[in-house]
PDB file of C-alpha atoms in Angstrom:
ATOM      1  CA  UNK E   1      10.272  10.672 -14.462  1.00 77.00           C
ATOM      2  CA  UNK E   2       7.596   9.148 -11.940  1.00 85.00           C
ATOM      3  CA  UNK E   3       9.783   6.788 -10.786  1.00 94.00           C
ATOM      4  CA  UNK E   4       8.299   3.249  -9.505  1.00 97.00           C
ATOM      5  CA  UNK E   5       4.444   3.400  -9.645  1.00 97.00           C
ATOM      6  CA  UNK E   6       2.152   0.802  -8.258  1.00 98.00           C
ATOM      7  CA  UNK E   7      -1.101  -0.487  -9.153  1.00 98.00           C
ATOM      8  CA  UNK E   8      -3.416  -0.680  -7.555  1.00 97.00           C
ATOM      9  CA  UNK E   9      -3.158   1.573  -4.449  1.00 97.00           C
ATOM     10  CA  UNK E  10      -5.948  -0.160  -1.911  1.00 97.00           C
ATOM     11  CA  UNK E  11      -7.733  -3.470  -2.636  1.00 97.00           C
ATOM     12  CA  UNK E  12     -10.109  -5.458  -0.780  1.00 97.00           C
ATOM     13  CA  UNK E  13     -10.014  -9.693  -1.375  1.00 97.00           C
ATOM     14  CA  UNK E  14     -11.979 -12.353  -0.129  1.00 98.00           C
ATOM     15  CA  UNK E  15     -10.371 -15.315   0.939  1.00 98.00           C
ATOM     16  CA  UNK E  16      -9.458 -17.620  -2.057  1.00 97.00           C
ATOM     17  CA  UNK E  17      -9.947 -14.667  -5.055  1.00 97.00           C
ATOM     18  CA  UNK E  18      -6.800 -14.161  -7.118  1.00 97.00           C
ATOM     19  CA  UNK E  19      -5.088 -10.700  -7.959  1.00 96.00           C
ATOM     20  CA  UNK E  20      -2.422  -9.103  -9.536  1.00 98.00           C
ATOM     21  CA  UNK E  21      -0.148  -6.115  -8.606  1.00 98.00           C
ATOM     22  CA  UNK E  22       1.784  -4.221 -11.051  1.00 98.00           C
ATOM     23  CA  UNK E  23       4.572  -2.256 -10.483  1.00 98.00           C
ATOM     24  CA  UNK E  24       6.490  -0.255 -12.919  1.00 98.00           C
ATOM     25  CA  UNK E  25       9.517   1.378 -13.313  1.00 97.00           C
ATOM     26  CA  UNK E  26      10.808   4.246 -15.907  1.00 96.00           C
ATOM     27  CA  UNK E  27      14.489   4.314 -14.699  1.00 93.00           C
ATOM     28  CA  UNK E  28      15.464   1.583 -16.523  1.00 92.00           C
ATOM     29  CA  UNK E  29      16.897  -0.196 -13.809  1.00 91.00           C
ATOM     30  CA  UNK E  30      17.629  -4.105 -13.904  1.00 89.00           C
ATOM     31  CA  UNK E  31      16.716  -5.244 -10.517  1.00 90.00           C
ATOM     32  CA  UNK E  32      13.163  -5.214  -9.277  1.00 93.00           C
ATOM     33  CA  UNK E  33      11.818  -6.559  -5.950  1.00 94.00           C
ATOM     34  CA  UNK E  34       8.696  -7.014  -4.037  1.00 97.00           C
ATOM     35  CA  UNK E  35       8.573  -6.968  -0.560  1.00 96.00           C
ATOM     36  CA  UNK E  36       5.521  -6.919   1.888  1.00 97.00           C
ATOM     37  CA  UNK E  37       5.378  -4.598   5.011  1.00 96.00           C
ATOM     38  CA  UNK E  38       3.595  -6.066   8.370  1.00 94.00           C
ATOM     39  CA  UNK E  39       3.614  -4.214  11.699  1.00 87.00           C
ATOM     40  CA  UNK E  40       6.553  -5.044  14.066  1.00 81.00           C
ATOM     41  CA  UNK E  41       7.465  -7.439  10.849  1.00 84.00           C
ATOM     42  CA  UNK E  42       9.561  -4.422   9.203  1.00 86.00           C
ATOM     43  CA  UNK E  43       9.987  -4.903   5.351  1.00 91.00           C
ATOM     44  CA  UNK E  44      10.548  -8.618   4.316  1.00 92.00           C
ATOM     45  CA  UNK E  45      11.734  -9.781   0.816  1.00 92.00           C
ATOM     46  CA  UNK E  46       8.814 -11.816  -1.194  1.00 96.00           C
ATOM     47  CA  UNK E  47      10.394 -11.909  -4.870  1.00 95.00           C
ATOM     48  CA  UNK E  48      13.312 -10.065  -6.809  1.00 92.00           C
ATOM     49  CA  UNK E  49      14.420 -10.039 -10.212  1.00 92.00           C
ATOM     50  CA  UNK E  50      17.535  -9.144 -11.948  1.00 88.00           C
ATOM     51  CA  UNK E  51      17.004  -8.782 -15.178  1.00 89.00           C
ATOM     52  CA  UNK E  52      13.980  -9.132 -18.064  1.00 93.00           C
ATOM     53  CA  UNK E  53      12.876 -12.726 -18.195  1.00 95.00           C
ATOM     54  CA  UNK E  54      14.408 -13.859 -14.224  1.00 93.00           C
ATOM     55  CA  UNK E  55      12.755 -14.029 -11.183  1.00 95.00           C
ATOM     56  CA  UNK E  56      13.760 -15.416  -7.866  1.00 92.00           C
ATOM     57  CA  UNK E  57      12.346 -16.542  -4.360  1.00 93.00           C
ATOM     58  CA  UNK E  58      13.169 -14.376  -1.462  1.00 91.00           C
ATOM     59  CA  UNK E  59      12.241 -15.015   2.686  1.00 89.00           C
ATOM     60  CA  UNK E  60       8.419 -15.034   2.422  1.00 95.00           C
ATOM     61  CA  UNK E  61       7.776 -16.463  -1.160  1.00 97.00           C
ATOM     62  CA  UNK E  62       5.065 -18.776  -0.006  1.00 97.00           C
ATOM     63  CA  UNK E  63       1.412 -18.069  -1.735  1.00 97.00           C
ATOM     64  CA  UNK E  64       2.841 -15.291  -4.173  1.00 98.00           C
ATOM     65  CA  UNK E  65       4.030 -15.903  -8.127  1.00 97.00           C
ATOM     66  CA  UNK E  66       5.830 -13.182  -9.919  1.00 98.00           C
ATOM     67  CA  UNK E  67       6.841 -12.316 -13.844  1.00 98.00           C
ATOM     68  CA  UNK E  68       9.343  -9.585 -15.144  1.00 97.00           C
ATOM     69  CA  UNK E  69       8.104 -10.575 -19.334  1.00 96.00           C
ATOM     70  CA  UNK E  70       9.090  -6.484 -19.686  1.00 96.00           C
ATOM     71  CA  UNK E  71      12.504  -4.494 -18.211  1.00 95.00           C
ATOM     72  CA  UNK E  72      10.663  -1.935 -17.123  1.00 97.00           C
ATOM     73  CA  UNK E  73       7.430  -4.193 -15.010  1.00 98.00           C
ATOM     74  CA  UNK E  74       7.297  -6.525 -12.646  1.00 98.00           C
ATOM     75  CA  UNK E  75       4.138  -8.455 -11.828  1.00 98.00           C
ATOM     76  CA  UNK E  76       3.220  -9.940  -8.220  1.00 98.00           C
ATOM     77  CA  UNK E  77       0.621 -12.847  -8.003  1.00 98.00           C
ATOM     78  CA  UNK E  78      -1.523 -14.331  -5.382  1.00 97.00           C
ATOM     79  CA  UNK E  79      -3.227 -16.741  -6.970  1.00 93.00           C
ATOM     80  CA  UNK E  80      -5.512 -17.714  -3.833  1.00 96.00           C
ATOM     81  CA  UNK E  81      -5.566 -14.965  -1.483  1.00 97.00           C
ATOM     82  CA  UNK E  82      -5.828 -15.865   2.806  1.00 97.00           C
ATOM     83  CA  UNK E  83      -6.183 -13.226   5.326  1.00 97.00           C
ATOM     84  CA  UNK E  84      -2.142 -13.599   6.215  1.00 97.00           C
ATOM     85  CA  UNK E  85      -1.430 -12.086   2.981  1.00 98.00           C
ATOM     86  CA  UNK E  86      -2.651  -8.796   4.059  1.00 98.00           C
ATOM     87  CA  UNK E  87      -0.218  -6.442   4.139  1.00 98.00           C
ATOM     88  CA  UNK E  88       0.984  -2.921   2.496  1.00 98.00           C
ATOM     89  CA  UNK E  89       3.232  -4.146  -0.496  1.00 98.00           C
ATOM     90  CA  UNK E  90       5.994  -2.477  -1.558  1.00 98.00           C
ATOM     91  CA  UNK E  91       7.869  -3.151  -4.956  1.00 97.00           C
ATOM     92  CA  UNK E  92      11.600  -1.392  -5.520  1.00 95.00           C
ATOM     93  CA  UNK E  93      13.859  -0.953  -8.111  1.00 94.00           C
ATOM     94  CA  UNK E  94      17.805  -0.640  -8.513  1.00 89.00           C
ATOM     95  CA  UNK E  95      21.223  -0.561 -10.364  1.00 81.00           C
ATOM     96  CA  UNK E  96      24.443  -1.928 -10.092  1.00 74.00           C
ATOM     97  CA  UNK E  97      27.825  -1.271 -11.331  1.00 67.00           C
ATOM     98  CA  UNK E  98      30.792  -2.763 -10.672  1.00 63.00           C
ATOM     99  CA  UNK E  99      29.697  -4.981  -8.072  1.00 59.00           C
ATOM    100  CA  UNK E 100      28.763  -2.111  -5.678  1.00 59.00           C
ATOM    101  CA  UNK E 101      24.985  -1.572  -4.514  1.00 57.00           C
ATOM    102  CA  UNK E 102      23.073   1.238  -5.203  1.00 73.00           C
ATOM    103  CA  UNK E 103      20.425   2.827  -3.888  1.00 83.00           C
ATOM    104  CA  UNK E 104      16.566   1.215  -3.815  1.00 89.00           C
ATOM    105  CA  UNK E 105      13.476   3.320  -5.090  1.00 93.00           C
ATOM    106  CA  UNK E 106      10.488   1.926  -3.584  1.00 96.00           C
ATOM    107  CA  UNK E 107       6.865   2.473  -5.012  1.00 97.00           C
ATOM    108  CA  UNK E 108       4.323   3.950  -2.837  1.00 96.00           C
ATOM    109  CA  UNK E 109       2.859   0.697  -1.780  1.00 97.00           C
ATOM    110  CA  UNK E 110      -0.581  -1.159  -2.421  1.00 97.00           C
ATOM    111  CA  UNK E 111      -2.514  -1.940   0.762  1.00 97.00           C
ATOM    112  CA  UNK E 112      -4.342  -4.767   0.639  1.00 98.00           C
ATOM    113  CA  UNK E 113      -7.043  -6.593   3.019  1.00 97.00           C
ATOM    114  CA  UNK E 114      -7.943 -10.044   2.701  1.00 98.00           C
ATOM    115  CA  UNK E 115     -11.507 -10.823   4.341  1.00 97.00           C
TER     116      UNK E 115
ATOM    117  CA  UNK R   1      20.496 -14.168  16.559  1.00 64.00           C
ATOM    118  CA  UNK R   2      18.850 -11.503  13.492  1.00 72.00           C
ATOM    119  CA  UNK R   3      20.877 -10.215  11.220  1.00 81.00           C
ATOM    120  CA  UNK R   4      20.061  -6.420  11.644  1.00 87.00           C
ATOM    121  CA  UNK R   5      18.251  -5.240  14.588  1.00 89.00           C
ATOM    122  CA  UNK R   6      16.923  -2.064  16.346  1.00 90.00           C
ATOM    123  CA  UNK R   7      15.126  -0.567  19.124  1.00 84.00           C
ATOM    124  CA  UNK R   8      11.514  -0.274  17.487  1.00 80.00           C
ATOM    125  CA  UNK R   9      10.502   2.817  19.539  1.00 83.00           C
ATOM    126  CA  UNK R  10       8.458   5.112  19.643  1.00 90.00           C
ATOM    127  CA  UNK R  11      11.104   7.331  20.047  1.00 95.00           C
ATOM    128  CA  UNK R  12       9.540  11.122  21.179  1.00 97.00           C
ATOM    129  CA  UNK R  13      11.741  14.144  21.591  1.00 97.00           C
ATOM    130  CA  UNK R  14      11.214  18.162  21.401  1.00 97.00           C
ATOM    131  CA  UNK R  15      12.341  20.344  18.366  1.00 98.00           C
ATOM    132  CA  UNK R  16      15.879  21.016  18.472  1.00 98.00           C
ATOM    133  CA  UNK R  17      17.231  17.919  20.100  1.00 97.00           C
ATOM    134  CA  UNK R  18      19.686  15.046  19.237  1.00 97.00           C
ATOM    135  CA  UNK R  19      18.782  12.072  18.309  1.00 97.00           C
ATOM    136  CA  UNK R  20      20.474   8.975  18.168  1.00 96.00           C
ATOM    137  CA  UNK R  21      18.843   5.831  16.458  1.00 96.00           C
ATOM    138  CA  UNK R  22      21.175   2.217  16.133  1.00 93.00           C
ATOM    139  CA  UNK R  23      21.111  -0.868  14.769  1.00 91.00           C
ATOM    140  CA  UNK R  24      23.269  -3.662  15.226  1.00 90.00           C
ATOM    141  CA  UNK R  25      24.049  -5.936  12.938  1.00 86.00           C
ATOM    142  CA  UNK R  26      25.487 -10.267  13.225  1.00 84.00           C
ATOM    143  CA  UNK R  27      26.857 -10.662  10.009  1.00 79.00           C
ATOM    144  CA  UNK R  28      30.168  -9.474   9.240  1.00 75.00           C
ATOM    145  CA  UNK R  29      30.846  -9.651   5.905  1.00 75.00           C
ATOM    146  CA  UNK R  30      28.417  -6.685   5.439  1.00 73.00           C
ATOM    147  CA  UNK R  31      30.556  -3.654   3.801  1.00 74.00           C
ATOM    148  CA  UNK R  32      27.865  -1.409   2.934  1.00 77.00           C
ATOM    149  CA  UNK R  33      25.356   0.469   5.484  1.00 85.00           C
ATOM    150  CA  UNK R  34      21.673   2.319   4.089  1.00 88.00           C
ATOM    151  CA  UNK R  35      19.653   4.347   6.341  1.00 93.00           C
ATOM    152  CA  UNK R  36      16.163   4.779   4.856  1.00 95.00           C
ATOM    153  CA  UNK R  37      13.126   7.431   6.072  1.00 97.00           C
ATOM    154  CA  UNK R  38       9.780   6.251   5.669  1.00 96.00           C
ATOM    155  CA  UNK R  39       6.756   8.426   6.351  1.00 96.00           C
ATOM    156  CA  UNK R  40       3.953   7.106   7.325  1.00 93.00           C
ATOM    157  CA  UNK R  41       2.299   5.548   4.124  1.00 92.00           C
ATOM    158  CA  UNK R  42       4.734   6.167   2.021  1.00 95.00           C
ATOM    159  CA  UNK R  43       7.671   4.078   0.846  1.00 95.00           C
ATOM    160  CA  UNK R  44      10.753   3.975   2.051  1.00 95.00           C
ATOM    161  CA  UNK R  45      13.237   6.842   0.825  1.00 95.00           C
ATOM    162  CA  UNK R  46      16.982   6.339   0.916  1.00 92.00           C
ATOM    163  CA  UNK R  47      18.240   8.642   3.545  1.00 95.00           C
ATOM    164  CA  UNK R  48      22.266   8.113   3.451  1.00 90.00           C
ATOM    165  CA  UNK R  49      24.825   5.384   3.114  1.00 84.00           C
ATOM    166  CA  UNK R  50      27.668   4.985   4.442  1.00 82.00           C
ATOM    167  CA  UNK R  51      30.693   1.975   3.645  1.00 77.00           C
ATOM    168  CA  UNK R  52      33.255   0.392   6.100  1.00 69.00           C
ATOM    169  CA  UNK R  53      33.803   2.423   9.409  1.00 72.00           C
ATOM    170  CA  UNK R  54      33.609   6.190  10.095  1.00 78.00           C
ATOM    171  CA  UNK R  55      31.416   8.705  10.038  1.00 86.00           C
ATOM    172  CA  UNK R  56      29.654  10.194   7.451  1.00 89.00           C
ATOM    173  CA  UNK R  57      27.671  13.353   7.397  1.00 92.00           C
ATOM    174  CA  UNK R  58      25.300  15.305   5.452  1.00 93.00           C
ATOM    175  CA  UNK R  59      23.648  18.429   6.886  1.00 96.00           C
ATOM    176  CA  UNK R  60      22.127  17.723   9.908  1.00 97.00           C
ATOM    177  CA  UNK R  61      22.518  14.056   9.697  1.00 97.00           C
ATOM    178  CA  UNK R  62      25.754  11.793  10.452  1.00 95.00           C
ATOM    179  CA  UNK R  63      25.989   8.312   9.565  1.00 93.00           C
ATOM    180  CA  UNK R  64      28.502   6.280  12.060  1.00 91.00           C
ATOM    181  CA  UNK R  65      29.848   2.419  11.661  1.00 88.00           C
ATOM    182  CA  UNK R  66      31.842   0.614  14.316  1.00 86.00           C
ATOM    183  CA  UNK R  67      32.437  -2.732  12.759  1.00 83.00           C
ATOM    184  CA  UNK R  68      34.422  -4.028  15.949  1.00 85.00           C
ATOM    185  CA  UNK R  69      31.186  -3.778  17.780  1.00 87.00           C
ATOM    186  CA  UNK R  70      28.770  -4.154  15.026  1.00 86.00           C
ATOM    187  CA  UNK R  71      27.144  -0.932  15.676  1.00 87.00           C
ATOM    188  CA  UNK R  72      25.676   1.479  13.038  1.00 89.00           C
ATOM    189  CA  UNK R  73      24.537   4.804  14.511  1.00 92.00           C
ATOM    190  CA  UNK R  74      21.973   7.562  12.851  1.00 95.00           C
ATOM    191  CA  UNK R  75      22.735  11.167  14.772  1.00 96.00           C
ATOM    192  CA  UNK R  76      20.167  14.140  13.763  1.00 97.00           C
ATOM    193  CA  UNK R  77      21.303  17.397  14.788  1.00 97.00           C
ATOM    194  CA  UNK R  78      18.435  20.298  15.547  1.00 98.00           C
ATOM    195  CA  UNK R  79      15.635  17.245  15.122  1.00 98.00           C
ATOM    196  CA  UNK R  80      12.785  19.207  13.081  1.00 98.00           C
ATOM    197  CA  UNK R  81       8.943  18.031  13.365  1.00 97.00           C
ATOM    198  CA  UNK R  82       8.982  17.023   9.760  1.00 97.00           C
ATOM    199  CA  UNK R  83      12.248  14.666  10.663  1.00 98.00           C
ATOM    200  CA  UNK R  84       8.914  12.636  12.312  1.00 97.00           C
ATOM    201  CA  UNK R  85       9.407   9.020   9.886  1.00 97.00           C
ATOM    202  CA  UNK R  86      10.416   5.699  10.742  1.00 95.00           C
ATOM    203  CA  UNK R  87      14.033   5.013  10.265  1.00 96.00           C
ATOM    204  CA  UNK R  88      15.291   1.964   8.820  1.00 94.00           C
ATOM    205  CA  UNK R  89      18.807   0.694   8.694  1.00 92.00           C
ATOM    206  CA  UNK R  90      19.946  -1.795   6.344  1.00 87.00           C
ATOM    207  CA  UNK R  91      23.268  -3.388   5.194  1.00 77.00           C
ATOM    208  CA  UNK R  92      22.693  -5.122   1.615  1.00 66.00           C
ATOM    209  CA  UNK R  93      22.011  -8.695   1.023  1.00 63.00           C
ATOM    210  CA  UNK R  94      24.133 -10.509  -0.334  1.00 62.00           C
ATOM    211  CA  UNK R  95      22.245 -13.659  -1.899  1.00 58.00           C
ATOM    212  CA  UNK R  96      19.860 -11.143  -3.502  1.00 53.00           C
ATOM    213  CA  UNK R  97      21.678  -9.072  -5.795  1.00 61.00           C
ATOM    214  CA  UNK R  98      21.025  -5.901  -4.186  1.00 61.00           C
ATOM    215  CA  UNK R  99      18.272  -6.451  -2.002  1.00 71.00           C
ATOM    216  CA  UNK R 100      18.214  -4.802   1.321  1.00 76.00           C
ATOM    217  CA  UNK R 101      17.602  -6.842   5.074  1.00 81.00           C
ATOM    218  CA  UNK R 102      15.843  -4.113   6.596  1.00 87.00           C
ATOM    219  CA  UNK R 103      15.760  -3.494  10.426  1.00 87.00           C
ATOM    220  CA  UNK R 104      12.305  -3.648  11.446  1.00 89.00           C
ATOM    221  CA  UNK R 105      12.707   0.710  11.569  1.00 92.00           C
ATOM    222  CA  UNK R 106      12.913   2.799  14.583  1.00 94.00           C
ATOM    223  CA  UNK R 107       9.747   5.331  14.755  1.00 94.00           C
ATOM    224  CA  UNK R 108      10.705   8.799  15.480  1.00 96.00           C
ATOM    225  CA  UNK R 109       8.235  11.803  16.774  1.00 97.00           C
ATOM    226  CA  UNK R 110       9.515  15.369  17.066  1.00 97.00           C
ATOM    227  CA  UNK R 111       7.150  17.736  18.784  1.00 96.00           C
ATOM    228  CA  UNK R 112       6.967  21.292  18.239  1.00 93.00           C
TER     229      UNK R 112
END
């Protein structure tokens, strides 16, 4: 299994170009999330999913657009970049059963710079 | 008041000493503790959990909750120079399915 991959690993954007990050999963998990990683930040929620076909805001939504059209991918969106979106950008998948939480996997991140 | 804090470090110590990393934590509803290790660029790695109060241990690591004081502890026993990561604690959200609040991560160096 390779787990979550992420795609790309590095990319460079100038202000106002749009981009996409993939991340996919081969666990088939149901919940996917994206989160973004800033120094003395920590890890902050962008976008999660639970399930094919739903998507939902988390604490930094703002400037990002997401899409789960497969199980097994989840897409992250900046449609116009700006310099405060760069970041390293983590995306994570996960079960659940029975109402109890289970363990994240996380991808190996995408760092990005915005010029 | 944030929901899950810690002491961002840098935390240095020789090989063969004890650590001790925390986190507190405001809200308390949360049932269900994650410690994560993160190496630097790399994602985040699920390290232990642990669920109500008590300890819980696995090799050289234990995994303590006092919920009267809303205190989760990470103990590491004979530290190691590879045990060199950022530790993250991280009680689960509970708006977002399973997604995790994460501490902003205590760094940790271990010196030969």
């Amino acid at each position: 299994n390779a787990g979550v991959t992420q795609t790309p690993k590095f990319r460079v954007l100038k202000t106002g170009q749009s981009m996409t990050l993939l991340c996919a999963q081969d666990m088939n998990h149901e919940y996917m999330y994206w989160y973004r990683q800033d120094p003395g930040m920590g890890l902050r929620l962008i976008h999660y999913s639970v399930g094919e076909g739903t998507t939902a805001k988390g604490e930094v939504p703002d400037g990002y657009n997401v899409s789960r059209l497969k199980k097994q991918n989840f897409l992250l969106g900046l449609e116009s970049a700006a310099p405060s979106q760069t970041s390293v950008y983590f995306c994570a998948s996960s079960y659940t059963a029975g109402g109890q939480p289970y363990e994240q996997y996380f991808g190996p991140g995408t760092r990005l710079t915005v010029t | 008041q944030k929901e899950v804090e810690q002491d961002p470090g840098p935390l240095s110590v020789p090989e063969g000493a004890i650590v001790s990393l925390n986190c507190t934590y405001s809200n308390s509803a949360f049932q269900y503790f994650m410690w994560y290790r993160q190496y630097s660029r790399k994602g985040p790695e699920l390290l232990m959990y642990t669920y109500s109060s008590g300890n819980k241990e696995d090799g050289r690591f234990t995994a303590q909750v006092d919920k009267s004081s809303k205190y989760i502890s990470l103990f590491i026993r004979d530290s190691q120079p590879s045990d060199s990561a950022t530790y993250l604690c991280a009680p689960p959200r509970e708006q977002a399915g399973t997604a995790l609040i994460f501490g902003k991560g205590t760094t940790l160096s271990v010196s030969s």
